[in-house]
Amino acid sequence: MADFVPRDKKHAVVYQIYIRSFCDSNGDGIGDLPGITSKLDYLAKLGIDYLWITPFYPSPMRDNGYDISDYTAVDPTYGTMDDFDELVAEAKKRHIGIMLDMVLCHTSRDHPWFQKAIAGDKEYQQYYFLKDGCNSKGPGDPGEPPTNWKAAFGGSAWEWEPHIGKWYLHLHDVSQPDLNWDNSKIRKEVENVVLFWKKRGVAGFRFDVINFVSKPAKFVDDTEGAGRPLFADGPHIHEYLQELVSTTGIDGMLTVGEMASTTLDNCIKYSNPDNHELAETFSFHHLKVDYANGDKWALKEADIAKLRGILYTWQRGMQEGGGWNALFWDNHDQPRAVTRFGGRAGEGEPNSDWEHVGKMLATTSFFLEGTPYIYEGDELGMTNAHYAKIDQYNDVESLNFYQILLKKGETEDEALHVLSERSRDNGRTPMQWSDGHAAGFTTGKPWLASPANYTSINAEAEVDKPGSIFEYYRNLVHLRHELEVLATGKVTCYEPGDEAPKVLLFERQIGDIRVVVTTSFDQKPCTVDASKLNVGELEPLVFNYKEAPQIQGDGTIALKPYEACAWITKGALNK
């Protein structure tokens, strides 16, 4: 299997694993590499092509592994390097390529580079951003932070380091000092890290918050407040990515960049093959449509008209510019989309909308142009955790913002409600394998509690069960592999009409084969104006109710709550 190459990005499906939460092999309550290997047959049955694994490198776990202290080793919590090599080999046998998370914007404070820097080593001090404070009265007086930049996890993006009398930059947690990519030695270090894992048989890479690595030439205050960060898509980012791709030979591999606060124009540049940077990009604008005034921690109902506009703009723009989208609803940093967009499962049995919402979201991402990503548990319809106490949470961001919300005057119950909707822990609860102890994730005490509904939402209840979300996903993966129109067909987006304000209506076409898709985010019935699409000439391909919706004589389509359907040219499946 040494020559095995997974499918190209246009035909492939990627599955993301949050390693702490996927499968625990030794009963310590934390997922690990052997646990992943033990579930490869499950993933092969689903049909995925790539397996993206979140960081398993040595780390003090301030940010659950995204604060790395050694880029080329395995944290004993997760296993050994032999375990990793076995995982790669066993995955290849099942035609699955391993993708690794590369967190190269920052290190842990515990990384030897930073420890040498604060010990006074001038060479390693150039690896980070160490600055004098403003209005300092002299040595030993920190003064004020160098700029007013805010960290993603709350508070200032600068921390005073008394060992050397400087402030260091951390765009995320205080334990994660940012690397200085303007230093060519850092770029060489990064190259060596990528090559190390490439030589071990890795098939792809996901680059964490990669568009933050090129900082502005001058550090000045952000006068825009809640506007786009000054450090996003910096002045040398495209140059640095092209250099990394050239020196490591990863051009042609599946590489995806996490692009925070990015722009469409930049993502076209990042993912256009002619630029030799990345295969595809994650952007997050579509997952901010339920942020009141752009604030993640301020709740509002999702604005589906805005969601539709964002998805349509990116579909058209990437297609016209030769870029490529990574399509997703969930990941380890997001609450569960099934809950977020209407499928609210409570303490007992999931409500009737839960399954329809899960299938509707899957239909949307698998039929748009781009590479579909499945986050662990999406294929089961996993929901938010709905924790009742703050001590049930683990996520550093959530714990920080809980305190911030209390200081703003929120009650404990109000702050907990916000966390129940927004916390990253909602996407990090253990994979629900069965209705047994700890949802079948571990024989011990899990590091994070499962939602109470694991007794009905689990793999054992869904695999090989006709009509289940798992089997629905399995069929979508198969169609993505087999139907060229879904891989390379032109996408055309349409307005669904005034009677369907919360519906997406779009078409994929290649040659004489057409696929028309409707997906409703509406909890109420609605009527879609598809009169210009001649849907009556097509036949149902997939649908998330027992029967496909009826097409009326005037070309309109009556949709039930959260209904989704795709129609295809008659006879196309036999070609």
XYZ file of C-alpha atoms in Angstrom:
575
model
C 0.000 0.000 0.000
C 3.021 2.335 -0.084
C 1.840 3.895 -3.336
C -1.717 4.530 -2.113
C -2.938 8.040 -2.915
C -6.344 9.189 -1.615
C -8.882 10.857 -3.888
C -8.242 14.389 -5.100
C -9.869 17.310 -3.288
C -12.802 17.585 -5.708
C -13.939 14.005 -5.132
C -12.786 13.471 -1.540
C -14.594 13.569 1.789
C -12.688 14.400 4.986
C -13.562 13.239 8.507
C -12.276 15.229 11.474
C -11.398 13.585 14.768
C -10.950 15.484 18.025
C -8.552 12.971 19.481
C -9.403 13.493 23.170
C -13.008 12.596 22.432
C -13.058 9.923 19.741
C -12.188 6.602 21.395
C -10.280 5.728 24.563
C -8.382 2.432 24.340
C -6.915 2.233 27.837
C -9.654 3.419 30.188
C -8.032 6.664 31.322
C -10.991 8.683 30.034
C -9.073 10.372 27.205
C -9.160 9.371 23.540
C -5.920 8.165 21.972
C -4.217 6.928 18.799
C -4.896 3.201 19.371
C -8.535 4.147 19.931
C -8.660 5.719 16.481
C -7.049 2.637 14.914
C -9.681 0.447 16.560
C -12.440 2.406 14.796
C -10.988 2.480 11.271
C -13.466 -0.123 10.050
C -16.308 2.154 11.163
C -14.770 5.041 9.185
C -14.143 2.819 6.173
C -17.799 1.805 6.266
C -18.786 5.466 6.216
C -16.558 5.755 3.145
C -14.369 8.755 4.002
C -11.066 9.420 2.206
C -9.049 11.482 4.682
C -8.863 11.467 8.461
C -7.903 14.809 10.005
C -6.670 14.352 13.578
C -6.353 17.259 16.005
C -2.994 17.721 17.793
C -1.581 14.813 19.768
C 1.859 16.363 20.312
C 3.340 16.995 23.791
C 1.489 19.858 25.434
C 0.640 21.239 28.882
C -2.986 21.133 27.633
C -3.866 24.709 28.474
C -5.771 24.745 25.142
C -6.287 20.972 24.833
C -3.278 20.336 22.626
C -3.215 23.504 20.526
C -0.467 24.761 22.827
C 2.417 22.611 21.613
C 5.707 22.072 23.437
C 7.226 19.612 20.919
C 6.160 19.422 17.269
C 7.817 16.106 16.422
C 6.754 13.768 19.223
C 3.619 12.098 20.574
C 2.253 13.054 23.973
C 2.157 9.888 26.129
C -1.490 10.703 26.897
C -2.286 9.728 23.317
C 0.131 6.844 22.773
C 3.517 6.420 21.125
C 5.142 7.065 17.770
C 4.746 3.357 17.043
C 1.017 3.786 17.620
C 0.995 6.624 15.109
C 2.891 4.598 12.523
C 0.457 1.712 12.980
C -2.472 4.087 12.500
C -1.028 5.395 9.226
C -0.387 1.864 7.945
C -3.800 0.527 8.942
C -5.563 3.569 7.488
C -3.783 3.063 4.160
C -5.034 -0.518 4.048
C -8.531 0.949 4.124
C -7.722 3.616 1.531
C -7.776 6.411 4.101
C -5.099 9.106 4.234
C -4.081 10.742 7.517
C -4.160 14.540 7.797
C -2.395 16.266 10.679
C -3.123 19.552 12.407
C -0.180 21.942 12.157
C -0.343 24.668 14.825
C 2.384 26.954 13.541
C 1.095 30.390 14.515
C 2.122 29.946 18.140
C 3.783 27.506 20.537
C 3.229 26.715 24.171
C 5.090 28.795 26.743
C 6.660 25.457 27.687
C 8.261 25.000 24.283
C 12.089 25.002 24.541
C 12.250 27.923 22.101
C 10.242 30.174 24.407
C 12.001 28.962 27.506
C 15.343 29.842 25.926
C 13.956 33.219 24.889
C 12.880 34.210 28.401
C 16.165 32.848 29.771
C 17.910 35.573 27.771
C 19.007 33.785 24.579
C 19.031 36.564 21.969
C 18.653 34.169 19.032
C 15.470 32.625 20.429
C 14.076 35.983 21.447
C 13.827 36.634 17.703
C 11.522 33.597 17.422
C 8.725 35.540 19.119
C 7.350 39.079 19.375
C 8.868 40.682 22.454
C 8.159 44.396 22.871
C 8.660 47.229 25.343
C 5.535 48.625 26.929
C 4.010 52.036 26.322
C 4.483 54.772 28.919
C 7.033 52.704 30.845
C 8.896 54.605 33.556
C 12.046 52.531 33.089
C 13.471 48.988 33.426
C 11.175 46.726 35.400
C 8.104 48.879 34.831
C 5.777 47.206 32.305
C 3.848 50.344 31.480
C 0.956 49.605 29.116
C 0.714 46.839 26.476
C 2.375 47.762 23.162
C -1.005 47.867 21.352
C -4.692 47.534 22.223
C -5.065 44.230 20.376
C -7.451 41.728 21.942
C -6.782 38.007 22.281
C -9.252 35.554 20.765
C -9.904 34.049 24.195
C -10.493 37.386 25.903
C -8.341 40.125 27.391
C -5.215 41.746 26.008
C -3.143 40.024 23.315
C -0.007 41.010 25.279
C 1.449 39.530 28.462
C 4.236 41.001 30.574
C 7.223 38.671 30.966
C 9.207 39.801 34.044
C 12.202 37.532 33.321
C 13.247 39.743 30.431
C 11.206 42.878 31.053
C 9.241 42.624 27.804
C 5.667 42.053 26.656
C 5.072 39.035 24.439
C 2.314 38.728 21.837
C -0.318 35.989 22.149
C -3.278 36.272 19.785
C -4.958 33.350 21.548
C -4.443 32.112 25.113
C -1.825 33.731 27.335
C 0.014 30.384 27.301
C 0.434 30.549 23.496
C 3.095 33.087 22.446
C 3.005 33.883 18.718
C 5.877 32.863 16.461
C 7.685 35.457 14.373
C 7.481 34.168 10.801
C 9.380 37.214 9.568
C 12.419 35.444 11.002
C 13.690 33.043 8.311
C 14.917 30.665 11.038
C 11.317 30.137 12.157
C 10.250 29.379 8.609
C 13.043 26.801 8.416
C 11.887 25.257 11.705
C 8.340 25.036 10.322
C 9.616 23.420 7.123
C 11.417 20.766 9.172
C 8.271 19.989 11.165
C 6.181 19.467 8.024
C 8.870 17.304 6.428
C 9.167 15.184 9.570
C 5.512 14.146 9.379
C 5.406 13.918 5.612
C 8.205 11.350 5.752
C 6.106 9.300 8.205
C 3.418 8.829 5.559
C 1.034 11.694 6.288
C -1.268 12.428 3.319
C -2.355 15.970 4.139
C -2.162 18.884 6.551
C -4.582 21.305 8.166
C -2.843 24.561 9.079
C -4.293 26.168 12.186
C -5.120 29.914 11.973
C -2.450 30.145 9.282
C -3.537 33.540 7.965
C -2.387 35.158 11.237
C 1.289 34.229 10.844
C 2.353 37.281 8.840
C 2.132 40.269 11.171
C 1.933 43.945 10.111
C 5.175 45.785 9.417
C 4.269 48.214 12.215
C 2.314 47.350 15.326
C -0.356 50.026 15.827
C -3.609 50.198 17.751
C -6.762 48.738 16.234
C -9.032 51.752 15.794
C -11.836 49.671 14.265
C -12.780 47.967 17.528
C -14.780 44.905 16.496
C -13.576 45.169 12.909
C -11.311 42.801 10.991
C -8.092 42.202 12.956
C -5.045 44.062 11.698
C -3.048 40.835 11.767
C -5.319 38.793 9.444
C -3.997 38.003 5.937
C -0.788 39.914 6.630
C 1.620 41.481 4.120
C 3.789 38.374 3.498
C 1.275 35.570 4.018
C 1.096 34.437 0.393
C 4.871 34.640 0.032
C 5.422 32.562 3.173
C 2.904 29.889 2.152
C 4.421 29.588 -1.320
C 7.850 29.209 0.261
C 6.604 26.493 2.645
C 4.947 24.558 -0.176
C 8.043 24.813 -2.348
C 10.518 23.720 0.332
C 8.412 20.806 1.598
C 6.998 19.496 -1.683
C 3.437 19.366 -0.351
C 1.931 20.926 -3.471
C -0.645 18.417 -4.706
C -1.340 17.019 -1.232
C -4.611 17.833 0.498
C -3.795 20.961 2.495
C -6.365 23.215 4.107
C -5.900 26.493 5.903
C -7.999 27.750 8.785
C -8.594 31.379 7.811
C -9.956 33.509 10.623
C -11.423 36.931 9.748
C -10.340 36.441 6.160
C -11.633 37.740 2.821
C -12.923 36.024 -0.284
C -10.182 37.541 -2.435
C -7.478 36.175 -0.167
C -9.043 32.720 -0.036
C -9.132 32.608 -3.820
C -5.399 33.337 -3.788
C -4.724 30.775 -1.062
C -6.524 27.975 -2.899
C -6.099 28.713 -6.605
C -3.764 25.935 -7.861
C -1.834 28.424 -10.000
C -0.536 30.112 -6.828
C 0.868 26.893 -5.288
C -0.238 27.662 -1.739
C -3.062 25.510 -0.314
C -5.615 23.109 -1.758
C -8.566 24.701 0.038
C -9.610 27.033 2.836
C -11.905 27.185 5.833
C -13.723 30.465 6.330
C -16.158 31.191 9.150
C -18.421 34.021 8.057
C -21.357 31.630 7.630
C -21.071 30.559 11.272
C -21.465 34.077 12.638
C -25.020 34.641 11.434
C -26.345 34.063 14.960
C -23.887 36.496 16.613
C -25.697 39.607 17.884
C -23.680 42.640 16.725
C -20.866 40.303 15.673
C -20.294 39.122 19.266
C -19.978 35.358 19.609
C -21.180 35.523 23.210
C -24.322 37.538 22.435
C -27.176 35.288 21.294
C -29.701 35.826 18.545
C -31.699 33.688 16.135
C -29.706 32.687 13.068
C -30.215 35.071 10.140
C -30.797 32.561 7.343
C -31.094 35.236 4.631
C -27.617 36.388 5.635
C -26.391 32.782 5.704
C -27.713 32.233 2.188
C -26.060 35.420 0.971
C -22.679 34.437 2.424
C -22.765 30.895 1.032
C -23.873 32.130 -2.397
C -21.181 34.828 -2.485
C -18.429 32.366 -1.620
C -19.733 29.725 -4.025
C -19.799 32.182 -6.914
C -16.557 33.889 -5.981
C -14.466 30.766 -5.486
C -15.824 29.238 -8.685
C -15.085 32.334 -10.749
C -11.652 32.854 -9.183
C -10.491 29.225 -9.344
C -10.441 28.792 -5.559
C -11.811 25.883 -3.548
C -13.960 25.774 -0.404
C -13.731 23.406 2.537
C -17.406 22.808 3.394
C -18.364 22.305 7.031
C -20.847 23.110 9.791
C -19.031 21.713 12.818
C -15.538 21.368 14.202
C -13.813 21.277 17.585
C -14.224 25.063 17.952
C -17.949 25.245 17.194
C -21.158 24.282 19.002
C -23.125 21.516 17.317
C -24.873 22.700 14.159
C -27.856 20.369 14.658
C -28.715 22.277 17.838
C -27.645 25.618 16.420
C -29.973 25.467 13.426
C -33.062 24.039 15.059
C -32.680 20.379 16.028
C -33.030 20.796 19.763
C -32.732 17.485 21.579
C -33.496 17.666 25.287
C -32.740 15.440 28.221
C -34.709 12.497 26.853
C -35.601 11.448 23.330
C -34.544 13.832 20.535
C -37.385 15.900 19.132
C -38.847 15.273 15.697
C -36.771 17.988 14.025
C -33.391 16.715 15.204
C -33.007 14.104 12.473
C -34.392 16.327 9.716
C -32.002 19.146 10.619
C -28.991 16.821 10.649
C -29.819 15.417 7.223
C -30.647 18.861 5.826
C -27.265 20.262 6.891
C -25.482 17.270 5.368
C -27.355 17.702 2.090
C -26.323 21.345 1.909
C -22.609 20.737 2.398
C -22.372 17.650 0.174
C -24.071 19.264 -2.806
C -22.306 22.638 -2.799
C -18.970 23.065 -4.582
C -16.006 22.235 -2.365
C -14.673 19.407 -0.210
C -17.179 18.195 2.429
C -15.882 17.776 5.983
C -17.638 15.558 8.509
C -16.858 16.313 12.133
C -16.992 13.324 14.469
C -20.594 12.734 15.461
C -22.132 14.766 12.629
C -23.018 11.478 10.990
C -24.948 10.519 14.131
C -26.671 13.867 14.672
C -24.858 14.671 17.931
C -26.121 17.762 19.775
C -24.956 20.365 22.260
C -24.284 19.140 25.791
C -26.564 21.536 27.718
C -24.396 21.442 30.852
C -26.083 22.827 33.977
C -22.967 23.739 36.002
C -19.820 25.705 35.206
C -17.590 22.987 36.672
C -18.753 20.660 33.881
C -16.910 22.829 31.352
C -13.252 22.355 30.439
C -12.597 24.798 27.576
C -10.310 27.710 28.495
C -12.182 30.113 26.219
C -15.512 29.218 27.793
C -14.207 29.551 31.336
C -12.667 32.939 30.507
C -15.839 34.279 28.927
C -18.016 32.953 31.746
C -16.151 35.314 34.054
C -16.356 38.125 31.500
C -20.137 37.656 31.234
C -20.510 37.745 35.008
C -18.479 40.971 35.194
C -20.809 42.464 32.570
C -23.743 41.848 34.897
C -25.113 38.535 33.641
C -26.453 36.165 36.268
C -24.925 32.709 36.618
C -27.950 31.164 34.911
C -27.778 33.656 32.046
C -24.041 33.093 31.583
C -24.517 29.316 31.639
C -27.247 29.611 29.011
C -24.855 31.487 26.732
C -22.207 28.787 27.234
C -24.770 26.079 26.497
C -25.244 27.666 23.065
C -21.697 28.803 22.277
C -19.072 26.830 24.194
C -16.501 24.892 22.218
C -17.060 22.029 24.668
C -20.386 21.404 22.901
C -18.363 20.084 19.964
C -15.875 18.224 22.149
C -18.086 15.828 24.070
C -17.069 12.169 23.655
C -18.114 10.287 20.546
C -21.353 8.419 21.193
C -20.675 4.792 20.266
C -23.419 3.086 22.284
C -26.012 3.545 25.014
C -23.675 1.932 27.559
C -21.303 3.408 30.132
C -19.869 6.758 29.001
C -21.553 6.312 25.611
C -19.095 3.499 24.842
C -16.240 6.016 24.634
C -14.266 4.714 27.631
C -14.389 2.094 30.360
C -13.253 4.764 32.824
C -14.408 8.265 33.700
C -14.569 10.437 30.554
C -12.647 13.713 30.581
C -15.852 15.483 29.503
C -19.448 14.387 30.068
C -21.735 13.316 27.221
C -25.149 14.833 26.486
C -27.914 12.891 28.198
C -29.367 11.898 24.833
C -26.465 9.541 24.029
C -28.778 6.678 24.956
C -30.692 7.241 21.705
C -28.146 9.085 19.559
C -25.239 6.678 19.068
C -23.467 4.610 16.435
C -24.829 1.293 17.660
C -28.372 2.587 17.109
C -27.659 3.963 13.633
C -25.108 1.929 11.662
C -26.853 -0.357 9.132
C -30.235 1.015 10.269
C -32.276 2.145 7.217
C -33.287 5.786 7.463
C -30.689 6.723 10.098
C -28.516 9.816 9.825
C -25.447 7.569 9.560
C -26.834 5.755 6.535
C -27.891 9.088 5.025
C -24.304 10.364 5.335
C -22.981 7.098 3.975
C -25.109 7.514 0.861
C -23.966 11.135 0.439
C -20.304 10.063 0.591
C -20.997 7.427 -2.075
C -22.721 9.965 -4.332
C -19.871 12.424 -3.888
C -17.460 9.759 -5.114
C -19.582 8.505 -7.989
C -21.302 11.571 -9.452
C -18.909 13.793 -11.369
C -21.496 16.560 -11.388
C -21.086 16.907 -7.600
C -17.304 17.041 -7.858
C -16.741 19.340 -10.810
C -20.146 20.570 -11.970
C -20.830 24.274 -12.239
C -22.797 25.714 -9.324
C -25.567 28.255 -9.893
C -27.392 29.809 -6.936
C -30.961 31.108 -7.016
C -33.213 33.174 -4.792
C -36.004 30.909 -3.479
C -38.796 33.494 -3.560
C -40.631 35.542 -0.938
C -42.524 32.521 0.395
C -39.286 30.716 1.290
C -37.074 33.221 3.153
C -35.064 30.499 4.913
C -34.317 28.199 1.976
C -31.251 27.574 -0.198
C -31.937 26.787 -3.860
C -29.037 25.902 -6.127
C -28.053 23.788 -9.108
C -25.024 21.760 -10.149
C -24.515 21.003 -13.845
C -21.998 19.236 -16.048
C -22.871 18.617 -19.681
C -26.487 17.493 -19.897
C -26.622 16.298 -16.276
C -28.294 18.606 -13.772
C -28.839 18.405 -10.018
C -31.236 20.840 -8.342
C -31.129 21.168 -4.537
C -33.465 22.748 -1.990
C -32.614 22.851 1.721
C -34.905 24.537 4.235
C -33.647 26.044 7.497
C -37.237 26.975 8.354
C -39.109 25.387 11.257
C -42.324 26.120 9.372
C -43.617 24.845 5.996
C -42.781 27.066 3.037
C -43.121 27.214 -0.738
C -40.080 27.561 -3.016
C -40.275 29.239 -6.409
C -38.343 26.841 -8.671
C -40.367 27.636 -11.784
C -37.300 28.568 -13.827
C -35.460 25.311 -13.070
C -37.698 22.739 -14.763
C -37.443 20.465 -11.762
C -40.305 18.385 -13.147
C -37.899 17.033 -15.776
C -35.720 15.510 -13.021
C -36.102 12.613 -10.588
C -35.506 12.590 -6.797
C -31.960 11.665 -5.783
C -31.922 12.164 -1.993
C -34.496 13.496 0.459
C -34.691 13.671 4.246
C -38.372 12.784 4.734
C -39.925 9.443 3.778
C -40.928 10.828 0.396
C -39.606 13.602 -1.833
C -41.571 16.871 -1.842
C -44.127 17.302 -4.581
C -43.469 19.677 -7.459
C -46.559 21.716 -8.269
C -47.781 22.429 -11.780
C -46.516 26.025 -11.592
C -42.993 24.828 -10.728
C -43.205 25.654 -7.027
C -42.155 23.173 -4.349
C -43.897 22.805 -0.984
C -41.351 22.056 1.751
C -41.950 20.740 5.248
C -39.949 22.071 8.220
C -36.219 21.538 7.673
C -36.860 19.567 4.503
C -34.103 18.878 1.986
C -34.213 17.295 -1.443
C -31.968 16.924 -4.473
C -33.263 16.014 -7.939
C -31.109 14.720 -10.795
C -31.528 14.333 -14.557
C -33.522 11.195 -15.257
C -31.279 8.264 -16.129
C -28.090 10.014 -14.963
C -27.408 7.380 -12.334
C -27.159 4.748 -15.057
C -24.602 6.646 -17.147
